[in-house]
XYZ file of C-alpha atoms in Angstrom:
216
model
C -20.210 -28.736 -46.347
C -18.147 -31.500 -45.195
C -16.561 -30.964 -41.779
C -12.960 -30.986 -44.008
C -14.137 -28.322 -46.054
C -15.472 -25.924 -42.937
C -12.041 -26.582 -41.364
C -10.366 -25.459 -44.177
C -12.707 -22.376 -44.901
C -12.714 -20.822 -41.606
C -9.942 -18.008 -41.397
C -9.556 -15.096 -38.895
C -11.623 -12.219 -40.953
C -10.185 -8.721 -40.121
C -12.773 -6.323 -41.772
C -16.534 -6.871 -41.728
C -19.755 -5.693 -42.907
C -21.146 -3.819 -40.461
C -24.721 -2.767 -42.514
C -25.028 -6.715 -42.980
C -26.787 -8.003 -39.867
C -26.209 -11.363 -38.439
C -29.122 -13.525 -38.754
C -30.456 -14.578 -34.741
C -31.815 -17.730 -35.699
C -28.028 -18.885 -37.582
C -26.327 -17.377 -34.217
C -28.475 -19.595 -32.002
C -28.149 -22.780 -34.260
C -24.240 -22.299 -33.841
C -24.390 -21.213 -30.054
C -26.458 -24.714 -29.522
C -24.032 -27.093 -31.356
C -21.528 -25.091 -29.623
C -22.775 -26.148 -26.246
C -22.016 -29.564 -27.138
C -18.372 -29.000 -26.648
C -16.697 -31.720 -24.215
C -15.537 -30.118 -20.667
C -13.951 -31.460 -17.737
C -16.403 -32.852 -15.266
C -19.101 -31.436 -17.570
C -18.455 -28.113 -15.729
C -19.385 -26.313 -19.156
C -16.704 -23.137 -18.278
C -17.573 -20.958 -21.398
C -19.396 -17.938 -20.819
C -19.514 -15.718 -23.718
C -21.224 -12.395 -23.581
C -22.325 -10.964 -27.202
C -23.267 -7.435 -28.069
C -24.764 -5.922 -31.488
C -26.554 -2.749 -32.235
C -25.944 0.453 -29.897
C -24.812 -1.714 -27.225
C -21.759 -3.333 -29.591
C -21.648 0.334 -30.916
C -20.966 1.733 -27.184
C -18.721 -1.287 -26.247
C -16.558 -0.372 -29.003
C -16.594 3.423 -28.477
C -15.296 2.460 -24.526
C -12.362 0.154 -25.842
C -11.316 3.060 -28.447
C -11.325 5.851 -25.896
C -9.434 3.420 -23.471
C -6.934 2.484 -25.824
C -6.168 6.066 -27.294
C -5.547 7.427 -23.360
C -3.907 4.294 -22.322
C -1.303 2.397 -24.826
C -2.111 -1.346 -24.860
C 0.476 -3.380 -22.768
C 2.342 -6.025 -24.367
C 0.672 -9.693 -25.041
C 3.649 -11.369 -23.289
C 4.900 -13.673 -25.998
C 8.302 -14.547 -25.194
C 11.085 -14.097 -27.366
C 11.806 -17.912 -28.286
C 7.804 -17.516 -30.014
C 7.786 -13.570 -30.615
C 8.873 -13.941 -34.428
C 5.932 -15.894 -35.196
C 4.232 -12.888 -34.477
C 6.506 -10.685 -36.301
C 5.999 -13.090 -39.399
C 2.227 -12.568 -39.285
C 2.524 -8.768 -38.973
C 4.666 -8.681 -42.235
C 1.958 -10.838 -43.960
C -0.790 -9.024 -42.742
C 0.177 -5.043 -42.920
C 2.078 -5.997 -46.427
C -1.252 -7.315 -47.927
C -2.815 -4.221 -46.592
C -0.427 -1.853 -48.201
C 1.102 -0.608 -44.834
C 5.236 -0.450 -45.008
C 7.369 -1.792 -42.016
C 8.130 1.745 -41.477
C 5.006 3.485 -41.359
C 4.138 3.545 -37.666
C 0.918 5.671 -38.413
C -0.353 3.441 -40.564
C 0.209 0.241 -38.307
C -1.518 1.932 -35.442
C -4.425 2.635 -37.481
C -4.490 -0.831 -38.647
C -4.207 -1.907 -34.745
C -7.190 0.548 -33.806
C -9.314 -1.431 -35.727
C -9.002 -4.339 -33.321
C -11.135 -2.641 -30.653
C -13.642 -1.617 -33.278
C -13.996 -5.374 -33.550
C -13.223 -4.729 -37.448
C -16.522 -3.381 -38.089
C -18.230 -6.895 -37.465
C -21.668 -6.421 -36.121
C -21.774 -8.768 -33.454
C -19.101 -8.547 -30.836
C -18.134 -10.985 -28.146
C -16.408 -11.478 -24.709
C -15.530 -14.922 -24.055
C -14.982 -15.539 -20.251
C -14.100 -17.974 -17.577
C -14.727 -18.166 -13.730
C -11.733 -16.969 -12.309
C -11.877 -20.262 -9.832
C -11.150 -22.812 -12.669
C -7.761 -23.877 -13.797
C -6.132 -25.088 -17.075
C -7.994 -28.073 -17.879
C -11.579 -26.051 -17.904
C -9.476 -23.520 -20.136
C -9.151 -26.437 -22.464
C -13.124 -26.747 -22.089
C -13.422 -23.146 -23.443
C -11.129 -23.695 -26.214
C -13.193 -26.417 -27.645
C -16.481 -24.599 -27.182
C -14.905 -21.871 -29.082
C -13.312 -23.680 -31.913
C -16.692 -25.360 -31.918
C -18.614 -22.342 -32.496
C -16.381 -21.053 -34.876
C -16.804 -24.007 -37.152
C -20.753 -23.855 -36.780
C -20.717 -20.272 -37.986
C -18.636 -20.843 -40.646
C -20.844 -23.803 -41.537
C -23.434 -21.026 -41.856
C -21.765 -18.706 -43.856
C -20.668 -16.370 -41.054
C -17.127 -15.129 -40.768
C -15.307 -14.651 -37.438
C -12.165 -13.714 -35.951
C -11.064 -14.290 -32.218
C -9.264 -11.270 -30.482
C -6.668 -11.444 -27.740
C -6.133 -7.579 -27.899
C -10.061 -7.097 -26.431
C -8.812 -8.789 -23.027
C -5.973 -6.284 -22.725
C -8.884 -4.130 -21.312
C -11.174 -6.408 -19.202
C -12.442 -3.659 -16.907
C -13.978 -2.036 -19.870
C -15.537 -5.067 -21.159
C -16.837 -5.711 -17.837
C -18.288 -2.169 -17.353
C -20.158 -2.526 -20.824
C -21.525 -6.094 -20.645
C -22.291 -6.262 -17.052
C -19.571 -9.120 -16.970
C -19.302 -10.445 -13.010
C -16.087 -9.657 -11.153
C -15.214 -13.494 -10.829
C -15.075 -14.325 -14.362
C -11.780 -13.915 -15.937
C -11.848 -12.171 -19.765
C -10.034 -14.373 -22.162
C -10.759 -13.223 -25.282
C -12.687 -10.862 -27.996
C -15.251 -12.600 -30.447
C -16.205 -10.908 -34.116
C -19.062 -12.392 -36.007
C -20.594 -11.424 -39.124
C -20.216 -10.998 -42.901
C -16.354 -10.689 -44.258
C -16.044 -7.419 -46.435
C -15.096 -9.015 -49.815
C -13.202 -5.802 -50.773
C -10.254 -6.295 -48.080
C -7.322 -8.010 -49.307
C -6.281 -9.216 -45.790
C -9.504 -11.424 -45.572
C -8.420 -13.442 -48.201
C -4.908 -14.255 -46.593
C -4.036 -17.890 -45.620
C -1.864 -18.236 -42.623
C 1.170 -20.714 -42.913
C 1.182 -23.405 -40.589
C 3.707 -26.006 -39.241
C 4.502 -29.034 -40.642
C 2.899 -31.971 -38.766
C 5.824 -33.423 -37.021
C 6.613 -30.017 -35.525
C 3.766 -30.176 -33.464
C 3.003 -33.678 -33.208
C 5.096 -36.574 -31.469
C 3.735 -40.219 -32.220
C 5.404 -42.762 -29.567
C 5.208 -46.678 -30.935
C 7.582 -48.269 -29.068
């Protein structure tokens, strides 16, 4: 595929085929390409911890147990931006047939986050706690490069902030050193074609709302 086609095809999948494994060769190819992402002073600040098989299942089970006993904290979006989350939530839940006042249905849908939406490969993205914002940019460039490389190989993905709400669980299950900050989770696999929300095209702002070009 052309690069533009890959970028257009990439989207967040929210239900995967657990019984369709990710070919290790394709995963390694994508990871090798992602390692070419730029970073401040070539620090290469990204750290990615992946789990599949029984290790993935143990991680998901531990997260599910925690979220049922300790409700997730809010993600901390300021009120100035929280309307965007509400808009996306309405789009997602509406596509899944979950009504606005169906609290149980919404909670059950949210719980799928901590099962990695059935993805056969679950990941945790981390960065050393001594590093700062320029290095976080480097992690983001690595992650986007990885997403595109996986998309090019026919794989689907979803980046999850929700997994980072329980960093101690991720550290324990994947032996992540204490000096690494957990930034987000990552789902890798093949999207379930029968799940309606996998076909959502989320809206984007007009270019002029996010980009300023100063010519004079």
